[in-house]
């Protein structure tokens, strides 16, 4: 039976909250169609209004990529608050400074880096309480984008499902109340280098992955150790672009005093983790180095080829590749 304007049906009264629960799917569709589509904050990996997680093993450049994301967003005109529980002020300055000239990189004025010196003196409970207090205070002042580097600095028992559940519930309530976008930086579990990245690679409770809207991770190529790759592992807005069949290849370079990820192509993830290929490529690189050294000493292409068991045309190609590089 239909419910009338006063919320009555026969002898029953239906309150406002109950009517929300009886909302029709078509009403939701009409109302949502009037809203603007969510705007991407960084590539198609993190969108406005999302809680996202970026994770990787140690020393692969999580913080470098997180700062790069923050700076790109800030340069677009939006304020970003970077909560850096990893580096002290001096360490941060040295990373974004020219060692020879001592010239600092100049960040966008929209890039806010919180002074956490007081917070770090608190115990874990005090630090966590202050985190939520400050997120709410800054949200009231108009800051809508936050990057947390990293979650283990706030949540001691990240593997505890109840602890991480409470943390994510509080964070989600703030996100919905103030329309926030939050990127969480985290670690991977210990895994074999040859294992592909999956949702289970995220260290801690699975409830962290369950609560986020999107997730992406950094992996390392075994073919070329200086190459990193970025892979999407969870998507709610948009679609998968950088999945296992099309991971984004990058190398870390420091230009204008700013270390950052430079894109250098795409690849199939399993090809990057193929140990037979990595060994073969290592052997090939060693042979190329030997060939080039011999060439510089004046040996002929044919003589070098005979020594290494390849054709003189191959030797010529190797030398051209090395000199071009």
Short mmCIF file of C-alpha atoms in Angstrom, two decimals:
data_model
loop_
_atom_site.label_atom_id
_atom_site.label_comp_id
_atom_site.label_asym_id
_atom_site.label_seq_id
_atom_site.Cartn_x
_atom_site.Cartn_y
_atom_site.Cartn_z
CA UNK A 1 0.00 0.00 0.00
CA UNK A 2 1.14 3.57 -0.67
CA UNK A 3 2.20 5.79 2.22
CA UNK A 4 0.51 9.20 2.28
CA UNK A 5 2.19 12.61 2.81
CA UNK A 6 1.91 12.37 6.60
CA UNK A 7 3.66 9.03 6.55
CA UNK A 8 0.55 7.09 7.54
CA UNK A 9 -0.71 3.82 6.15
CA UNK A 10 -3.91 2.57 7.69
CA UNK A 11 -3.45 2.63 11.47
CA UNK A 12 0.37 2.66 11.23
CA UNK A 13 2.66 5.70 11.39
CA UNK A 14 5.93 5.66 9.44
CA UNK A 15 8.61 8.07 10.66
CA UNK A 16 11.12 9.94 8.52
CA UNK A 17 13.94 7.45 9.13
CA UNK A 18 11.76 4.53 8.11
CA UNK A 19 10.77 6.28 4.87
CA UNK A 20 14.47 6.61 4.02
CA UNK A 21 14.76 2.85 4.32
CA UNK A 22 11.82 2.45 1.95
CA UNK A 23 13.31 4.68 -0.72
CA UNK A 24 12.97 3.33 -4.26
CA UNK A 25 16.02 2.58 -6.36
CA UNK A 26 14.68 4.79 -9.16
CA UNK A 27 14.54 7.76 -6.76
CA UNK A 28 18.20 7.18 -5.95
CA UNK A 29 19.01 7.07 -9.67
CA UNK A 30 17.22 10.38 -10.37
CA UNK A 31 18.82 12.18 -7.43
CA UNK A 32 22.31 10.85 -8.18
CA UNK A 33 22.00 11.82 -11.86
CA UNK A 34 21.78 15.48 -10.78
CA UNK A 35 25.09 15.28 -8.95
CA UNK A 36 28.40 16.03 -10.65
CA UNK A 37 30.57 13.07 -11.59
CA UNK A 38 33.51 12.57 -9.27
CA UNK A 39 36.71 14.25 -10.44
CA UNK A 40 39.96 12.33 -10.50
CA UNK A 41 42.63 13.64 -8.15
CA UNK A 42 45.53 11.57 -9.49
CA UNK A 43 45.31 9.80 -12.84
CA UNK A 44 42.46 7.28 -12.47
CA UNK A 45 43.83 5.91 -9.23
CA UNK A 46 42.23 8.26 -6.67
CA UNK A 47 39.02 10.30 -7.02
CA UNK A 48 37.47 13.11 -4.99
CA UNK A 49 35.38 11.84 -2.11
CA UNK A 50 37.32 8.58 -1.80
CA UNK A 51 39.38 6.97 0.91
CA UNK A 52 42.22 5.37 -1.00
CA UNK A 53 45.28 3.38 0.01
CA UNK A 54 48.74 3.36 -1.57
CA UNK A 55 51.07 0.60 -0.41
CA UNK A 56 54.42 -0.98 -1.22
CA UNK A 57 57.41 -2.69 0.33
CA UNK A 58 60.11 -0.54 1.96
CA UNK A 59 62.44 1.53 -0.22
CA UNK A 60 60.28 1.48 -3.35
CA UNK A 61 59.30 5.16 -3.12
CA UNK A 62 55.90 5.26 -1.40
CA UNK A 63 56.55 8.62 0.22
CA UNK A 64 58.13 10.04 -2.93
CA UNK A 65 55.01 9.14 -4.92
CA UNK A 66 52.69 10.39 -2.14
CA UNK A 67 54.43 13.80 -2.07
CA UNK A 68 54.33 13.91 -5.88
CA UNK A 69 50.58 13.27 -5.81
CA UNK A 70 50.10 15.98 -3.18
CA UNK A 71 52.14 18.50 -5.17
CA UNK A 72 50.30 17.78 -8.44
CA UNK A 73 46.95 18.30 -6.72
CA UNK A 74 48.21 21.46 -4.99
CA UNK A 75 49.48 22.82 -8.32
CA UNK A 76 45.97 22.35 -9.72
CA UNK A 77 44.69 24.87 -7.14
CA UNK A 78 43.41 22.63 -4.34
CA UNK A 79 44.75 22.64 -0.79
CA UNK A 80 46.29 19.36 0.36
CA UNK A 81 47.33 18.57 3.92
CA UNK A 82 50.24 16.12 4.02
CA UNK A 83 50.54 14.37 7.37
CA UNK A 84 54.14 13.16 7.37
CA UNK A 85 54.77 10.83 10.29
CA UNK A 86 57.80 9.40 8.45
CA UNK A 87 60.33 12.22 7.96
CA UNK A 88 61.50 14.93 10.31
CA UNK A 89 61.57 18.47 8.92
CA UNK A 90 65.30 18.35 8.17
CA UNK A 91 65.04 14.97 6.46
CA UNK A 92 62.22 16.28 4.30
CA UNK A 93 64.21 19.41 3.40
CA UNK A 94 67.28 17.38 2.44
CA UNK A 95 65.24 15.13 0.17
CA UNK A 96 63.91 18.15 -1.74
CA UNK A 97 67.15 20.10 -1.91
CA UNK A 98 70.12 20.20 -4.31
CA UNK A 99 73.08 18.71 -2.45
CA UNK A 100 75.59 20.85 -4.32
CA UNK A 101 73.87 24.24 -4.58
CA UNK A 102 71.75 23.81 -1.40
CA UNK A 103 68.81 25.19 -3.35
CA UNK A 104 65.42 24.00 -2.09
CA UNK A 105 62.54 22.88 -4.26
CA UNK A 106 59.70 25.43 -4.03
CA UNK A 107 56.40 23.70 -3.31
CA UNK A 108 52.97 25.04 -4.20
CA UNK A 109 51.48 27.33 -1.55
CA UNK A 110 48.52 24.92 -1.51
CA UNK A 111 50.80 22.15 -0.23
CA UNK A 112 50.35 22.06 3.56
CA UNK A 113 52.77 19.91 5.56
CA UNK A 114 51.59 19.53 9.14
CA UNK A 115 54.05 20.13 11.98
CA UNK A 116 53.67 16.89 13.92
CA UNK A 117 56.43 17.47 16.48
CA UNK A 118 53.89 17.74 19.31
CA UNK A 119 51.85 14.76 18.10
CA UNK A 120 54.89 12.48 17.97
CA UNK A 121 55.53 13.11 21.69
CA UNK A 122 52.13 11.66 22.58
CA UNK A 123 51.44 7.98 23.22
CA UNK A 124 49.60 6.04 20.51
CA UNK A 125 46.13 6.72 21.97
CA UNK A 126 46.81 10.45 22.35
CA UNK A 127 48.26 10.69 18.86
CA UNK A 128 45.25 8.95 17.37
CA UNK A 129 42.78 11.16 19.25
CA UNK A 130 44.62 14.29 18.13
CA UNK A 131 44.64 13.04 14.54
CA UNK A 132 40.83 12.88 14.41
CA UNK A 133 40.47 16.20 16.24
CA UNK A 134 42.76 17.99 13.81
CA UNK A 135 41.21 16.40 10.73
CA UNK A 136 37.83 17.72 11.87
CA UNK A 137 39.18 21.19 12.72
CA UNK A 138 40.92 21.59 9.36
CA UNK A 139 37.86 20.25 7.55
CA UNK A 140 35.81 23.05 9.12
CA UNK A 141 38.40 25.51 7.81
CA UNK A 142 37.90 24.20 4.27
CA UNK A 143 40.71 21.66 3.81
CA UNK A 144 39.19 18.69 2.00
CA UNK A 145 42.18 16.60 0.87
CA UNK A 146 44.46 14.71 3.26
CA UNK A 147 47.37 12.32 2.78
CA UNK A 148 48.41 10.17 5.74
CA UNK A 149 51.99 8.86 5.60
CA UNK A 150 51.73 6.33 7.07
CA UNK A 151 48.99 4.47 8.91
CA UNK A 152 51.28 2.37 11.12
CA UNK A 153 52.40 5.57 12.85
CA UNK A 154 48.86 6.00 14.13
CA UNK A 155 47.53 2.47 14.46
CA UNK A 156 49.89 0.27 16.47
CA UNK A 157 47.88 -2.92 16.08
CA UNK A 158 47.05 -2.68 12.40
CA UNK A 159 46.63 -6.46 12.21
CA UNK A 160 43.86 -6.29 14.83
CA UNK A 161 40.54 -6.33 12.98
CA UNK A 162 38.58 -4.52 15.70
CA UNK A 163 41.18 -1.73 16.00
CA UNK A 164 41.41 -1.04 12.28
CA UNK A 165 37.62 -1.31 11.94
CA UNK A 166 37.11 1.43 14.55
CA UNK A 167 39.76 3.61 12.89
CA UNK A 168 38.20 3.27 9.44
CA UNK A 169 34.67 3.86 10.72
CA UNK A 170 35.72 7.15 12.34
CA UNK A 171 37.59 8.18 9.21
CA UNK A 172 34.64 7.33 6.99
CA UNK A 173 32.25 9.33 9.18
CA UNK A 174 34.48 12.40 8.81
CA UNK A 175 34.79 11.79 5.08
CA UNK A 176 31.03 11.73 4.63
CA UNK A 177 30.34 14.62 7.02
CA UNK A 178 32.79 17.03 5.36
CA UNK A 179 33.17 15.60 1.85
CA UNK A 180 36.82 14.64 2.32
CA UNK A 181 39.30 12.82 0.08
CA UNK A 182 41.89 10.80 2.00
CA UNK A 183 44.92 8.85 0.79
CA UNK A 184 46.47 6.40 3.26
CA UNK A 185 50.06 5.24 2.76
CA UNK A 186 50.78 1.72 4.06
CA UNK A 187 53.17 -1.22 3.80
CA UNK A 188 52.87 -4.58 2.06
CA UNK A 189 53.14 -7.87 3.83
CA UNK A 190 56.36 -9.82 3.39
CA UNK A 191 56.11 -11.59 0.05
CA UNK A 192 58.26 -13.26 -2.54
CA UNK A 193 59.68 -10.87 -5.14
CA UNK A 194 58.20 -13.10 -7.85
CA UNK A 195 54.67 -12.94 -6.42
CA UNK A 196 52.25 -10.50 -8.09
CA UNK A 197 50.65 -7.73 -6.05
CA UNK A 198 47.13 -8.51 -4.79
CA UNK A 199 44.72 -7.07 -2.24
CA UNK A 200 46.14 -9.58 0.25
CA UNK A 201 49.57 -7.92 -0.16
CA UNK A 202 48.39 -5.02 2.03
CA UNK A 203 49.82 -5.41 5.53
CA UNK A 204 47.39 -5.55 8.45
CA UNK A 205 43.76 -6.50 8.77
CA UNK A 206 41.71 -7.22 5.64
CA UNK A 207 39.14 -4.80 7.06
CA UNK A 208 41.37 -1.93 5.94
CA UNK A 209 41.08 -3.04 2.33
CA UNK A 210 37.35 -3.68 2.74
CA UNK A 211 36.69 -0.09 3.88
CA UNK A 212 38.69 1.84 1.26
CA UNK A 213 37.15 2.93 -2.02
CA UNK A 214 40.27 2.40 -4.11
CA UNK A 215 43.73 0.90 -3.76
CA UNK A 216 46.94 0.91 -5.76
CA UNK A 217 50.42 -0.38 -5.07
CA UNK A 218 54.04 -0.05 -6.17
CA UNK A 219 55.98 -3.12 -7.26
CA UNK A 220 59.54 -3.71 -8.45
CA UNK A 221 60.61 -5.15 -11.79
CA UNK A 222 62.99 -8.10 -11.67
CA UNK A 223 64.00 -7.44 -15.27
CA UNK A 224 65.36 -3.96 -14.55
CA UNK A 225 65.75 -3.26 -10.83
CA UNK A 226 65.56 0.52 -11.24
CA UNK A 227 62.07 0.20 -12.72
CA UNK A 228 58.99 0.44 -10.51
CA UNK A 229 55.44 -0.35 -11.56
CA UNK A 230 52.07 0.89 -10.33
CA UNK A 231 49.11 -1.46 -10.23
CA UNK A 232 45.44 -0.84 -9.39
CA UNK A 233 43.98 -3.32 -6.92
CA UNK A 234 40.57 -1.87 -6.06
CA UNK A 235 38.26 0.45 -7.98
CA UNK A 236 34.82 1.81 -7.13
CA UNK A 237 34.81 4.92 -9.32
CA UNK A 238 35.75 4.61 -12.97
CA UNK A 239 37.36 1.37 -14.14
CA UNK A 240 40.60 -0.56 -13.97
CA UNK A 241 43.26 1.03 -16.16
CA UNK A 242 46.49 -0.28 -14.62
CA UNK A 243 45.60 -3.90 -13.93
CA UNK A 244 47.90 -6.93 -14.18
CA UNK A 245 47.79 -6.79 -17.97
CA UNK A 246 48.75 -3.10 -18.13
CA UNK A 247 50.80 -1.94 -15.14
CA UNK A 248 52.32 1.54 -15.34
CA UNK A 249 56.13 1.54 -15.52
CA UNK A 250 58.09 4.31 -13.81
CA UNK A 251 61.58 5.30 -12.75
CA UNK A 252 62.47 7.65 -9.91
CA UNK A 253 64.37 10.71 -11.06
CA UNK A 254 65.35 13.94 -9.31
CA UNK A 255 64.77 16.98 -11.50
CA UNK A 256 64.80 20.57 -10.28
CA UNK A 257 65.45 19.27 -6.75
CA UNK A 258 62.24 17.22 -6.85
CA UNK A 259 62.50 13.40 -6.79
CA UNK A 260 59.48 11.90 -8.51
CA UNK A 261 58.14 9.00 -10.56
CA UNK A 262 58.68 9.42 -14.31
CA UNK A 263 56.47 7.24 -16.51
CA UNK A 264 58.29 5.00 -19.00
CA UNK A 265 55.67 2.72 -20.51
CA UNK A 266 53.39 -0.21 -19.70
CA UNK A 267 53.88 -3.93 -19.21
CA UNK A 268 52.26 -7.21 -18.21
CA UNK A 269 53.02 -7.71 -14.52
CA UNK A 270 53.98 -11.39 -14.79
CA UNK A 271 56.60 -10.54 -17.41
CA UNK A 272 58.30 -8.21 -14.92
CA UNK A 273 58.43 -10.97 -12.32
CA UNK A 274 59.69 -13.75 -14.60
CA UNK A 275 62.95 -14.87 -13.00
CA UNK A 276 64.13 -16.72 -16.11
CA UNK A 277 63.74 -13.54 -18.11
CA UNK A 278 65.49 -11.50 -15.44
CA UNK A 279 68.47 -13.87 -15.42
CA UNK A 280 68.60 -13.87 -19.21
CA UNK A 281 68.47 -10.09 -19.28
CA UNK A 282 71.18 -9.82 -16.65
CA UNK A 283 73.40 -12.10 -18.74
CA UNK A 284 72.63 -10.04 -21.83
CA UNK A 285 73.48 -6.77 -20.07
CA UNK A 286 76.79 -8.24 -18.92
CA UNK A 287 77.58 -9.41 -22.47
CA UNK A 288 76.70 -5.95 -23.83
CA UNK A 289 79.08 -4.32 -21.35
CA UNK A 290 81.88 -6.71 -22.36
CA UNK A 291 81.17 -6.05 -26.04
CA UNK A 292 81.25 -2.30 -25.59
CA UNK A 293 84.48 -2.38 -23.58
CA UNK A 294 86.12 -4.49 -26.32
CA UNK A 295 84.82 -2.14 -29.01
CA UNK A 296 86.30 0.89 -27.21
CA UNK A 297 89.63 -0.95 -27.06
CA UNK A 298 89.61 -1.24 -30.86
CA UNK A 299 88.44 -4.83 -31.38
CA UNK A 300 86.44 -5.46 -34.54
CA UNK A 301 82.75 -6.30 -34.45
CA UNK A 302 83.45 -9.71 -35.94
CA UNK A 303 86.14 -10.50 -33.33
CA UNK A 304 83.85 -9.45 -30.48
CA UNK A 305 81.02 -11.52 -31.92
CA UNK A 306 83.21 -14.63 -32.15
CA UNK A 307 84.29 -14.16 -28.52
CA UNK A 308 80.70 -13.82 -27.26
CA UNK A 309 79.09 -16.29 -29.65
CA UNK A 310 76.80 -13.82 -31.45
CA UNK A 311 76.79 -12.17 -34.86
CA UNK A 312 78.64 -8.97 -35.67
CA UNK A 313 75.24 -7.41 -36.50
CA UNK A 314 74.10 -8.11 -32.92
CA UNK A 315 77.29 -6.55 -31.56
CA UNK A 316 76.69 -3.47 -33.69
CA UNK A 317 73.11 -3.21 -32.41
CA UNK A 318 74.25 -3.51 -28.78
CA UNK A 319 76.85 -0.78 -29.19
CA UNK A 320 74.29 1.54 -30.83
CA UNK A 321 71.86 0.93 -27.97
CA UNK A 322 74.49 1.68 -25.32
CA UNK A 323 75.68 4.85 -27.04
CA UNK A 324 72.12 6.03 -27.63
CA UNK A 325 71.33 5.45 -23.94
#
